[in-house]
Amino acid sequence: MKVGLSVTIATVAFILLVVVIGEALILTYSHDNYSSSISDDGQLCEITSRGAHCYDVVVTAGSMDSPSAVYIYYDERYGSAHETVSVAVGARELTEESYVKQLVKTLNVRSITNVSIINAEEAAGILSGDGNGIALISLSGALPDTVYNGTSDSPVIRWIESGGRLYWAGNVLGKYIAHDNGSVTEVPNGTSLFLGSECIDSERTESYSRIDNRIGKAYSLISNDTRYSVIASKLPEGTQCLGFGFTDGLRSSSCIVSVGNGTVCIIGGDYSDYQRIDLAQIVASGLSPLTNIIDHRTGTVSGKTVTEITRGGSVYVYIGGDLTVYAELHEAV
Amino acid sequence: MLFDDSRSFLCKGIIIALAVGLAARFAIGTLLSYNYDVFSWALIISNIEAGNGLYDVTGYNYTPVWGYILGIFAQFTEVLGIDVLAERFPELIFTEAAADPIFPHLAFVTTVQFNIAVTTLIAVFDVLTGYVLYRFVCDIYGDAKKAKICAAIWLLCPFVITVGAVGGMFDCISALLTMLCIMLLVKDHEFLAGAVFSTAFLLKFFPVFLFFIFIAYIVAKHRNGDYIGRMVKAALGFGIMALIILAPQIAAGQLGDCFSFITSRVTTSTTVIGDIEHYAAPIAYVLILILEIFIAYRFLKTDHKNLDRSFVWSSFIGILILFIYPSTPTYVLLLTPFLIMTAFVTDRRFRTPMYILMVGTTIFSLSSNAMSLTSITMYTDLLPFDTWMQIYTWFDTRVMGMTVANLMAYIGGTIQYAGILIALYHAFKTLLTVKEECGYNGIHQ
């Protein structure tokens, strides 16, 4: 009986210890467990990682620098026009609020820490200034009437043309204006105000093929939902545009278009975790309509490793592949 | 002789069961892996490694205990040099759209190395559960030979192997903790029992239904003594352990997220199975709750020749009742050690439902069809993609209005439920006809 008791208590102690140690270990993980840097001559990339992980180093020409500030518009007083999505049985609901919170964390993993969540009034203040180097993310499917009035003279359009970067997901760009009584109104031909033509619809399509421009694979873009994305062939002639990710033959899962001195990036599809992850990767990597991959190195890092890279472009380093645990954009040397 | 009466756990039969059981687990775990479940562990580990804990971003839907175990497991994957846990394959995206919402598919495929690591983790707990089952039978029934037979059956039980090796599911730990909790109560260690009960509850919800029978046991055993003090000790153990486990979530204001696995099942319904769960599950679980209280009440009011054995019997019935509401194969693991124990130590009538479960639950747990073969298809040369497509197409063939894979799941699920119903029939027959000892009428063989 004595032996039985001690064995029972030893087993209990083992399990409780496993649980408590595991709990403590989780708290020790942070962004600081990883790092990356580029040598002064721009030819070597040093990567460090706690434990074994795969890494990707993508060198590009024509990409943008890291945004100087990232703003996510979210105002529960104002209406929104995104669709409610299904989640797996037992999973948490994917609402706009939870999406925004998760996006902040997903951006933090990619070394974007200057992120603020702004309401309609704050958006009006920020969009009244120069947009150069600033990113605005909207997931509501409808822009508030403080920044969008359904004309080409709207503050948000002027802000983009001044150099702002608008990242859009959730519905057809420009189609809805949100008001502080929770309602939305429809704008006929709203997309044309931003992109010069009605090049976006809300048709549900299936896309199983990667676009053959290396970007989807190189940046581990995983969403294949093309709904609400740009039909590039309908854009006005001469518009600079880069589609990447997956394609249904007409649309791409993500697309970035030049508008004046700024850019509009559409991340296709209804809300999903894949969309959130792609959105964060696109914002953090500085992808632009002119992005061109000049080098892509992959390997495994456990502790520290150094890899040679082609000099001359901006360098996006990420660790963990499709399940990214760290990323950072380094400007061209 | 395969099994003997000696005090040593290791005998010829156990060594064979361990060798065959582990070989089967590793062979199956290497070749078959249901990515929809196993990928979740990879995603959670990557969330942890990214510094996002368990609940900051989507991935972890359970109460925290399994996540903490994955926290330790993440260390092993890093040390073992498993640099890629999973990748999303464009070739498989079509399966996501084609899948029945009841049996979802993913184009994310876990690597073979990661699958083997998960199999190893679950196998460790399977072996530990087998050993604790042996100790349990030894302590409660004093029969070392039968205890070893029970442990061997657990180690070789086909659905225990497939649920752990193919699905990477951790329900064996629920069974392990529930047995430990009962053993600690029997040995009057109420504080530790409370702590273990808390851990079991925060691992997976179901053991919480045994609350009433546990309280009834403490009262019945110490009716003339300090049963209130002992209940306070149990409550303290439960509370302190719950505080330790939930401290990070309380600090981060994420307590609600810990229980989304339960709450989302009764608040949202976005699929057919969601609709069924939305209406049927709350009704079923209220009925189950009433039955649990009835069993505890009856236990309290009955004179017992052997209180401990009667307690184990009542706990078995308490767990069996949970399965009135049809379950997935994984949850059956909570019942399995108790069913084995009852069938092979106290009441041989339960052998038939045990064998039926072995057939039904195993078929059910393997109904993930060709998707279980994606890891070896995408990462090795063992199964060419074209051959995999042929297997996928075959499983996707429609028979009687449903795919072969779904048909297999429904057949497996039906057989599994038949096993549960037969066990329930025997249990209630005993419960309602045997007046003494709350249905326990001695060791039959």
XYZ file of C-alpha atoms in Angstrom, chain B residues 190 215 218-236:
21
model
C -8.214 15.418 -0.540
C -18.359 14.857 -2.940
C -16.008 12.095 0.850
C -19.265 12.447 2.790
C -19.987 8.696 2.787
C -16.465 7.745 3.836
C -16.199 10.295 6.623
C -19.872 10.454 7.557
C -19.019 10.240 11.217
C -15.900 12.350 11.008
C -14.614 15.567 9.564
C -16.067 15.376 6.051
C -16.608 19.134 5.883
C -12.939 19.777 6.699
C -11.922 17.287 4.017
C -14.163 18.937 1.456
C -12.615 22.282 2.349
C -9.171 20.761 1.795
C -10.285 19.449 -1.610
C -11.751 22.836 -2.493
C -8.512 24.527 -1.448
